[in-house]
PDB file of C-alpha atoms in Angstrom:
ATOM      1  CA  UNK Y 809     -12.914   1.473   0.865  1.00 60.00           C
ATOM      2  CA  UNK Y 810     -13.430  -1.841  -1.017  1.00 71.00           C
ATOM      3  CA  UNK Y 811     -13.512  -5.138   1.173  1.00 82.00           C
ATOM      4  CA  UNK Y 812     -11.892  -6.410  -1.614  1.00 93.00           C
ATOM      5  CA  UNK Y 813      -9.307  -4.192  -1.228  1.00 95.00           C
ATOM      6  CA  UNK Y 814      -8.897  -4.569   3.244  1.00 96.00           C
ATOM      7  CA  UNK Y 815      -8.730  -8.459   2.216  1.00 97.00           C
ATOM      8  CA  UNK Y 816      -5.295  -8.150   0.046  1.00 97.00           C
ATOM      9  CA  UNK Y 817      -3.989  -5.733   2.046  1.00 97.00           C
ATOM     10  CA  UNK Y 818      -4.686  -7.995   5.605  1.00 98.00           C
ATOM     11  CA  UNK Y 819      -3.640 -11.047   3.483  1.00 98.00           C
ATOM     12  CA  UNK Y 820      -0.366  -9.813   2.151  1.00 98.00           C
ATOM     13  CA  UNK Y 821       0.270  -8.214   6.209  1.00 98.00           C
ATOM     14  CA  UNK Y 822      -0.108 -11.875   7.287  1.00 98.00           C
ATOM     15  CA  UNK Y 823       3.630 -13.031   6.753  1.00 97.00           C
ATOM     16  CA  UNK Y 824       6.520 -12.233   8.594  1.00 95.00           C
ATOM     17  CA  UNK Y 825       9.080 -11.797   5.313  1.00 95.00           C
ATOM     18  CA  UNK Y 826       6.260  -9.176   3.671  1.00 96.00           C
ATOM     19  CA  UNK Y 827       6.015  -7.619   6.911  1.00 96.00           C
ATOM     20  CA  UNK Y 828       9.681  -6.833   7.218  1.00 95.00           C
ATOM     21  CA  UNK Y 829       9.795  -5.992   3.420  1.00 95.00           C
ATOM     22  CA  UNK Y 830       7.715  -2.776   4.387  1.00 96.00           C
ATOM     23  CA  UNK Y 831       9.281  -2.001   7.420  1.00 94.00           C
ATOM     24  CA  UNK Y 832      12.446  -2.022   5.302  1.00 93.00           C
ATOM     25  CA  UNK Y 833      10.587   0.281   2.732  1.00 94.00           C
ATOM     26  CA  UNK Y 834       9.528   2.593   5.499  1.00 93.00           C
ATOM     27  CA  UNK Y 835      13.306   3.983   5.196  1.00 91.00           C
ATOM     28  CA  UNK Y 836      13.798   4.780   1.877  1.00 92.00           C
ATOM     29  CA  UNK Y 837      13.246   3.005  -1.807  1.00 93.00           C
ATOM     30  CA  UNK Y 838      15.186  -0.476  -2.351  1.00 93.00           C
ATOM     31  CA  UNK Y 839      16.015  -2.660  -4.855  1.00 92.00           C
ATOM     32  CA  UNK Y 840      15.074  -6.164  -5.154  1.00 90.00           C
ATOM     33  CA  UNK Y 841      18.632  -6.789  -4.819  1.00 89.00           C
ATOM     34  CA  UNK Y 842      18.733  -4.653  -1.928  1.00 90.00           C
ATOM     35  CA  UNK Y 843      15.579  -6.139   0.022  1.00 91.00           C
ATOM     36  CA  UNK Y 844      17.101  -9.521  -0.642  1.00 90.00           C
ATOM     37  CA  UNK Y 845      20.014  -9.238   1.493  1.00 89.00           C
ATOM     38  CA  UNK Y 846      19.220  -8.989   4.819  1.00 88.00           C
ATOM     39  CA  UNK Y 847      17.508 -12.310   3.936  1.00 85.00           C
ATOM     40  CA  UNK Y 848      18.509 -15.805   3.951  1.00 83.00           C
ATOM     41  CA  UNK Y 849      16.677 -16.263   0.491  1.00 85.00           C
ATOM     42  CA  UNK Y 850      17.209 -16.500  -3.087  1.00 86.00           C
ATOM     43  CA  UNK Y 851      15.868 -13.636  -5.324  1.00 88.00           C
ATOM     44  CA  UNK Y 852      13.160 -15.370  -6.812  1.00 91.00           C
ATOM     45  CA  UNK Y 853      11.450 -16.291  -3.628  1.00 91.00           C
ATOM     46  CA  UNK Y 854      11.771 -12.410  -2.330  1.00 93.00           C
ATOM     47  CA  UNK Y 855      10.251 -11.555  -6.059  1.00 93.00           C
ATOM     48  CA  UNK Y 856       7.444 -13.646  -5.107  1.00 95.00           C
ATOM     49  CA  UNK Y 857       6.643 -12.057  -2.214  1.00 96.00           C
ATOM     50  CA  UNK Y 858       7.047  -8.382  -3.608  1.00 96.00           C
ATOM     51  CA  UNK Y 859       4.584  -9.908  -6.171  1.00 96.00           C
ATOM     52  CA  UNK Y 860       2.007 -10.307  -3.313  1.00 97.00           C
ATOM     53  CA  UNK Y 861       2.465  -6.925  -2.022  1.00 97.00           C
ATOM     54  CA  UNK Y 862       2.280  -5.099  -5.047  1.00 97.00           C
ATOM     55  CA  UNK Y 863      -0.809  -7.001  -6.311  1.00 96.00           C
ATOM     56  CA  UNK Y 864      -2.025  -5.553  -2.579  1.00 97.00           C
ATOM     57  CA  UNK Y 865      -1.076  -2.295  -4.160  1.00 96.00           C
ATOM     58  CA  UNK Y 866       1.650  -2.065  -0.964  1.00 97.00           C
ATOM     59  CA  UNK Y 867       4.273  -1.307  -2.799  1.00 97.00           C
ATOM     60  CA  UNK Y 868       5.208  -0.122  -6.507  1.00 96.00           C
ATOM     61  CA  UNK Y 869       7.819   0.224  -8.559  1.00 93.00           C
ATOM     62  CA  UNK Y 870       9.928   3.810  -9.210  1.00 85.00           C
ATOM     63  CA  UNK Y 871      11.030   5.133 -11.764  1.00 83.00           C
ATOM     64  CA  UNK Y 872      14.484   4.681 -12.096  1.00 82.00           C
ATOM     65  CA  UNK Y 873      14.151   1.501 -15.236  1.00 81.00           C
ATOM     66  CA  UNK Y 874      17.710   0.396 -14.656  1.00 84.00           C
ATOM     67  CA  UNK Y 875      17.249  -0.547 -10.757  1.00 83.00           C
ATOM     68  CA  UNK Y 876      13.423  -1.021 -10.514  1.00 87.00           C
ATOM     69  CA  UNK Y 877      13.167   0.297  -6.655  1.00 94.00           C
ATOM     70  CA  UNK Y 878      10.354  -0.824  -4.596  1.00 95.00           C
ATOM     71  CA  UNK Y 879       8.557   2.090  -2.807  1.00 94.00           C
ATOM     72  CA  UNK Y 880       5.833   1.812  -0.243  1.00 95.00           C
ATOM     73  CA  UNK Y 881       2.734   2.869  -0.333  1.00 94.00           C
ATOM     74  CA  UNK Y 882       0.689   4.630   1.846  1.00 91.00           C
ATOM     75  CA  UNK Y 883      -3.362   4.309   1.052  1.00 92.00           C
ATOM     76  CA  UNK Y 884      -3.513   0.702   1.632  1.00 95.00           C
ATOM     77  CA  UNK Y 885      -1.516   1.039   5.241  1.00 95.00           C
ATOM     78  CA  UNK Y 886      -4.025   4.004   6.342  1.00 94.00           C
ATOM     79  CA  UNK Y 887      -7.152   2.241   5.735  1.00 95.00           C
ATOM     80  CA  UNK Y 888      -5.865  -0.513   7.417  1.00 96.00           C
ATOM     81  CA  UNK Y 889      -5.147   0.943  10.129  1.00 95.00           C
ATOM     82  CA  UNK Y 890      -8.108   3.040   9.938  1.00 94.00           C
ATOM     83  CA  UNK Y 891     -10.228  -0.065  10.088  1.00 95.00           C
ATOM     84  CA  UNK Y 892      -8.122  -1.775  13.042  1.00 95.00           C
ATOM     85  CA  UNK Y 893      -8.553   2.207  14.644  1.00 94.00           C
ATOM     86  CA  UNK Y 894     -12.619   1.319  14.961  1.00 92.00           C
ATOM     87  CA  UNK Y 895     -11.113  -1.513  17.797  1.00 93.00           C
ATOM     88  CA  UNK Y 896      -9.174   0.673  19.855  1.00 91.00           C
ATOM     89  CA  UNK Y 897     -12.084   1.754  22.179  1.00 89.00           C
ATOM     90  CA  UNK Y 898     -13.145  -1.695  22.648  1.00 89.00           C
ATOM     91  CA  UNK Y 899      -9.441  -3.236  23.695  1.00 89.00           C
ATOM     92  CA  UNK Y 900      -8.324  -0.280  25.477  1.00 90.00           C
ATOM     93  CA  UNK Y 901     -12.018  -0.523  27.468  1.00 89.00           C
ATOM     94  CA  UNK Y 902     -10.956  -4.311  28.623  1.00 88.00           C
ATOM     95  CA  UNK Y 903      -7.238  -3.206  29.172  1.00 89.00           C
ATOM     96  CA  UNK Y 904      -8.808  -0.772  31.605  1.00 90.00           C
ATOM     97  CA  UNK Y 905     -11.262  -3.155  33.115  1.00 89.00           C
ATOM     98  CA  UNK Y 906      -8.185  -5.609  33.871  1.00 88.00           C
ATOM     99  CA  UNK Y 907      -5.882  -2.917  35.597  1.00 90.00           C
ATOM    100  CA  UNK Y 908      -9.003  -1.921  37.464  1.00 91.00           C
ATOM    101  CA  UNK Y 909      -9.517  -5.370  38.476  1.00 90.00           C
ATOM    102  CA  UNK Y 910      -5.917  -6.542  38.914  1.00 90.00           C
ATOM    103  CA  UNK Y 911      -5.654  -3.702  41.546  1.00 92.00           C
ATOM    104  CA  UNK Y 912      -8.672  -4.601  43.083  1.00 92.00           C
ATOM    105  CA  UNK Y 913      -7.226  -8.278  43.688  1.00 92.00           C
ATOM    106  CA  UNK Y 914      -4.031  -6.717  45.211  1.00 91.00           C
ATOM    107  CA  UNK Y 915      -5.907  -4.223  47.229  1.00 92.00           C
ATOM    108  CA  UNK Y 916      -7.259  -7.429  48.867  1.00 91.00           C
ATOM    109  CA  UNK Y 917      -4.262  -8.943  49.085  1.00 89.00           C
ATOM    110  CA  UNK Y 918      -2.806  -6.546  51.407  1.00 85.00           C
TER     111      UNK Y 918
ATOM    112  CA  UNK Q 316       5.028 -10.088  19.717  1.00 60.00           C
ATOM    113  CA  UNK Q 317       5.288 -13.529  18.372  1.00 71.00           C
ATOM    114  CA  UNK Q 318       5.852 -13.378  14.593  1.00 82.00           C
ATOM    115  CA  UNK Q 319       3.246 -15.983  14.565  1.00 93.00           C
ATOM    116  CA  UNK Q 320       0.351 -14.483  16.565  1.00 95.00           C
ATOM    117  CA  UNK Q 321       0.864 -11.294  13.322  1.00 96.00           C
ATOM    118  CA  UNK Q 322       0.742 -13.781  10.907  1.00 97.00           C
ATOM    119  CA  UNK Q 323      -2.485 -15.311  12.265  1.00 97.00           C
ATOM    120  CA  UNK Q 324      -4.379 -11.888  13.139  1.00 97.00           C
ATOM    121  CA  UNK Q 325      -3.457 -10.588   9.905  1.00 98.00           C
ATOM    122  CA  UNK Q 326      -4.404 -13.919   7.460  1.00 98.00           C
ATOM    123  CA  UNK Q 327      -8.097 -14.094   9.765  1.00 98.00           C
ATOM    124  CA  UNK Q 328      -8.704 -10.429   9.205  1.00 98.00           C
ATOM    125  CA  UNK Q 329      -8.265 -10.806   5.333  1.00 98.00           C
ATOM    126  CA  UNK Q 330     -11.934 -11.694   5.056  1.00 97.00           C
ATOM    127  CA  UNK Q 331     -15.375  -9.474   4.406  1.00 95.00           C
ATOM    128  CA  UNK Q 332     -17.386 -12.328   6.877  1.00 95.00           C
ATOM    129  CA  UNK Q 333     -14.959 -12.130   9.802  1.00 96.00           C
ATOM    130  CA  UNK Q 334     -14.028  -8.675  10.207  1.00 96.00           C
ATOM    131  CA  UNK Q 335     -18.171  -8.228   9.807  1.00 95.00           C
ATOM    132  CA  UNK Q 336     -18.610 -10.866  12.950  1.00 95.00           C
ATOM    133  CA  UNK Q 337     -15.898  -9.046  14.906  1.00 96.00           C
ATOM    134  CA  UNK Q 338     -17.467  -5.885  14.343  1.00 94.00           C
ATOM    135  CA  UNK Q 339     -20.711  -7.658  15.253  1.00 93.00           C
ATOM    136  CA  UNK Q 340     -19.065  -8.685  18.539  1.00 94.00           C
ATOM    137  CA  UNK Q 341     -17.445  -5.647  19.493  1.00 93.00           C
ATOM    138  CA  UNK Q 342     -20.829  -4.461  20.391  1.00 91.00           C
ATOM    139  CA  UNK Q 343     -21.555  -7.667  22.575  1.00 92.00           C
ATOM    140  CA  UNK Q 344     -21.266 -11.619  22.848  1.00 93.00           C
ATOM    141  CA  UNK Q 345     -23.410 -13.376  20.297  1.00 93.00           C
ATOM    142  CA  UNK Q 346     -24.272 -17.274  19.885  1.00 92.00           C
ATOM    143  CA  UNK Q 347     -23.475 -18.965  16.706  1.00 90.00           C
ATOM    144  CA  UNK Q 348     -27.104 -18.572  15.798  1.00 89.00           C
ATOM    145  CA  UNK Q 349     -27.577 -15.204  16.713  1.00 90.00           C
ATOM    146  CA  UNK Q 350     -24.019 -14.523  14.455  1.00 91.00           C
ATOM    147  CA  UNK Q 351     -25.253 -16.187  11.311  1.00 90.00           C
ATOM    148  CA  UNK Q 352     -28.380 -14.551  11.618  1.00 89.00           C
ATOM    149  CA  UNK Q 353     -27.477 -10.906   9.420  1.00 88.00           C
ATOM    150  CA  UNK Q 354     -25.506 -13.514   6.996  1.00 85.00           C
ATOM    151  CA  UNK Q 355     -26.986 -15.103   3.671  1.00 83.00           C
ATOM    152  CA  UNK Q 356     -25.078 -18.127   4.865  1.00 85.00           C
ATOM    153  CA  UNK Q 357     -25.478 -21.132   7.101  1.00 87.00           C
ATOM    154  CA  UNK Q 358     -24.276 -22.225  10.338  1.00 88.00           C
ATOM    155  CA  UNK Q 359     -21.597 -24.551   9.173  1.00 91.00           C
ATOM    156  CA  UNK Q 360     -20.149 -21.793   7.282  1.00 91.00           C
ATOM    157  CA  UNK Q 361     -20.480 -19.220   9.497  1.00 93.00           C
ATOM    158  CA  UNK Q 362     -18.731 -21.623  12.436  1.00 93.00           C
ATOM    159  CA  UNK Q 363     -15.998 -21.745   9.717  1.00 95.00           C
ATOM    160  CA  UNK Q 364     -14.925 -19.068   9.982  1.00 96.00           C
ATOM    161  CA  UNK Q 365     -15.816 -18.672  13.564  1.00 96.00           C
ATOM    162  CA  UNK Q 366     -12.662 -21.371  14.202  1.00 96.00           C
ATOM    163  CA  UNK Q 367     -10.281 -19.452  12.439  1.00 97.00           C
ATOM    164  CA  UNK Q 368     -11.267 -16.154  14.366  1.00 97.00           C
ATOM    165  CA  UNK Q 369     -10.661 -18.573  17.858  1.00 97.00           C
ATOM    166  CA  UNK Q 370      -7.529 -20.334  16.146  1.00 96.00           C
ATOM    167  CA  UNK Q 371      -5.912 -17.013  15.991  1.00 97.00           C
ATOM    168  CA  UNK Q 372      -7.088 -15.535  19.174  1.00 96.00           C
ATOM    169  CA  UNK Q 373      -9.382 -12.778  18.265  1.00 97.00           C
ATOM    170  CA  UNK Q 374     -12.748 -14.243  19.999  1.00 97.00           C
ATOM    171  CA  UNK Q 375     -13.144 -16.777  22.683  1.00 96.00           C
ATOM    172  CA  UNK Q 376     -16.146 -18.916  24.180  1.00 93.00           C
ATOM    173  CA  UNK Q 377     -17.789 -17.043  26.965  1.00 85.00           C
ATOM    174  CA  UNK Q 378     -19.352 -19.353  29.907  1.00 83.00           C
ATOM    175  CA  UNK Q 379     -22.825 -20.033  29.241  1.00 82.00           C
ATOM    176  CA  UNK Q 380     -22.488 -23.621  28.082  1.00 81.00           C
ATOM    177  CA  UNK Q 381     -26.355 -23.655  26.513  1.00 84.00           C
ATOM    178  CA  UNK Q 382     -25.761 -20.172  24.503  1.00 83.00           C
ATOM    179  CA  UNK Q 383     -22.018 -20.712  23.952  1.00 87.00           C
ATOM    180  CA  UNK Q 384     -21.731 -17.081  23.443  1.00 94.00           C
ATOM    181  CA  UNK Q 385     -18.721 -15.959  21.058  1.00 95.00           C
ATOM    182  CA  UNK Q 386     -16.603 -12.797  22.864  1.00 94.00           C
ATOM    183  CA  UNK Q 387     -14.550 -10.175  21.232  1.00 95.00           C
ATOM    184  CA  UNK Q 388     -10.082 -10.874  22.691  1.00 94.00           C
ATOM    185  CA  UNK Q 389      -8.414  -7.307  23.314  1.00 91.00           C
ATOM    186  CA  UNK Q 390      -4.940  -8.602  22.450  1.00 92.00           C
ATOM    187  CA  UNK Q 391      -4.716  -9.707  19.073  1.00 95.00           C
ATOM    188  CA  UNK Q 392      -6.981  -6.547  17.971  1.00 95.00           C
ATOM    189  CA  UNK Q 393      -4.445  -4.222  19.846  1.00 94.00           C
ATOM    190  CA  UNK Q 394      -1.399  -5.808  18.533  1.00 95.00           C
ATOM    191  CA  UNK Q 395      -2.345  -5.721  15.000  1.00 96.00           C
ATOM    192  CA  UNK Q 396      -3.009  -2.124  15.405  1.00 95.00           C
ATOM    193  CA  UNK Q 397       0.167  -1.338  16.919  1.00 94.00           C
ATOM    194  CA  UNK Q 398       1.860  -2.913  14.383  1.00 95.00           C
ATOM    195  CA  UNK Q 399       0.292  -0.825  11.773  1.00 95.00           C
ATOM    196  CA  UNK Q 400       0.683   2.359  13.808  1.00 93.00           C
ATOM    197  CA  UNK Q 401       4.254   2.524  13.284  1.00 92.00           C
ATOM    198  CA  UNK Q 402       3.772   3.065   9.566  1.00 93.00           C
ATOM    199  CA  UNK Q 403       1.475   6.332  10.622  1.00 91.00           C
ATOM    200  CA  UNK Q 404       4.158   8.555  10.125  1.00 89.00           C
ATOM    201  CA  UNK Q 405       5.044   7.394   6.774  1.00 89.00           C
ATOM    202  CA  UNK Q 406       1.838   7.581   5.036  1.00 89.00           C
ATOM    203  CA  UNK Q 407       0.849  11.276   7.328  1.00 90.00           C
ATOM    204  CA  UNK Q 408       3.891  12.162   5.728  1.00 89.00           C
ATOM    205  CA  UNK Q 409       3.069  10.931   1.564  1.00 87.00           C
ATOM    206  CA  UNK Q 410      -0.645  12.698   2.350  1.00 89.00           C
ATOM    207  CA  UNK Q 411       1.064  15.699   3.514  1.00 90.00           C
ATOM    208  CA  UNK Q 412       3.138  15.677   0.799  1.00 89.00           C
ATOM    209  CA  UNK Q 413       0.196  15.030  -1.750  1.00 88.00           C
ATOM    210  CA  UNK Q 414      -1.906  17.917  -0.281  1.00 90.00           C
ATOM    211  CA  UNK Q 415       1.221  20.185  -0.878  1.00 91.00           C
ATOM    212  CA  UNK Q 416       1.366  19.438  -4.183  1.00 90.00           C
ATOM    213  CA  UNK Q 417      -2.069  19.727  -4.943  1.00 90.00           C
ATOM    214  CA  UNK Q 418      -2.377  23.396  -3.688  1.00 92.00           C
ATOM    215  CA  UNK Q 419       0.816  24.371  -5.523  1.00 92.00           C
ATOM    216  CA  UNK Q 420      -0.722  22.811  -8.877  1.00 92.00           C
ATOM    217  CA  UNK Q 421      -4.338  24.811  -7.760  1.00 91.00           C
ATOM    218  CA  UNK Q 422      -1.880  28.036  -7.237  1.00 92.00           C
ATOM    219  CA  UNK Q 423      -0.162  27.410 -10.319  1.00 91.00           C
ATOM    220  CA  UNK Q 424      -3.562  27.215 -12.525  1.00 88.00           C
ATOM    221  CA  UNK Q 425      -5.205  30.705 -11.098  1.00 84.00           C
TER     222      UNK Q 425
END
């Protein structure tokens, strides 16, 4: 996978509007009309945004020409995650060393 | 999960120098020097982008105030990644669904 590719994706993931954009994608195709609703923001400024993610290549547009729907897309999520995946072992390791010593402190306690 | 703490994970992540020093530190503390070392750039640069990897959380100073040794957080890594994992389903699902279609095209041509 590209780095340039991991950048856009991470970049466009680093805002809380995009981020809900996709998790409103995750159910089903929308409409820029549709995806602007649940927000308190003009169209334009919810365009711009979809811009970002489909540049990303998060998103793209169906088929239908009259309503344009926004779909999600699901390369750019997996290697994503994929990449973040590489991490687990290493936070769930200190997770465990903090329970281990948490219990130890309590043990002590008593 | 502050909004926030996504936004900053997400926006330090979306570049080929950090990610490489986090997976650098996952396999230990390093000093500055010892981070800009496998880099074609300098210090300054490389302590760049070490601030933005501390702004948002992802590595801390360890305690040897000579070495200053940059440390890997658990957190911000395991919150990212749980954010993503929700979307696992989705994009199993599209692969799934590719694969399908693929072996009914292959079935189709013999």
């Amino acid at each position: 996978m590209p780095p340039a590719q991991l950048d856009a994706t991470f970049a466009a993931l680093a805002d809380p509007t995009r981020r809900a954009i996709l998790a409103r994608l995750a159910g089903g195709d929308a409409s820029v009309a549709e995806l602007a609703r649940p927000f308190a923001m003009s169209q334009p400024a919810i365009s711009k945004h979809l811009k970002v993610l489909e540049r990303a290549g998060l998103i793209s547009r169906g088929r239908d020409a009259q309503r344009r729907p926004r779909q999600l897309e699901a390369r750019p999520l997996a290697e994503a995650t994929e990449w973040l995946e590489r991490y687990r072992e290493f936070w769930e390791g200190t997770f465990q060393r903090l329970d281990a010593l948490l219990d130890e402190m309590k043990a002590k306690e008593q």
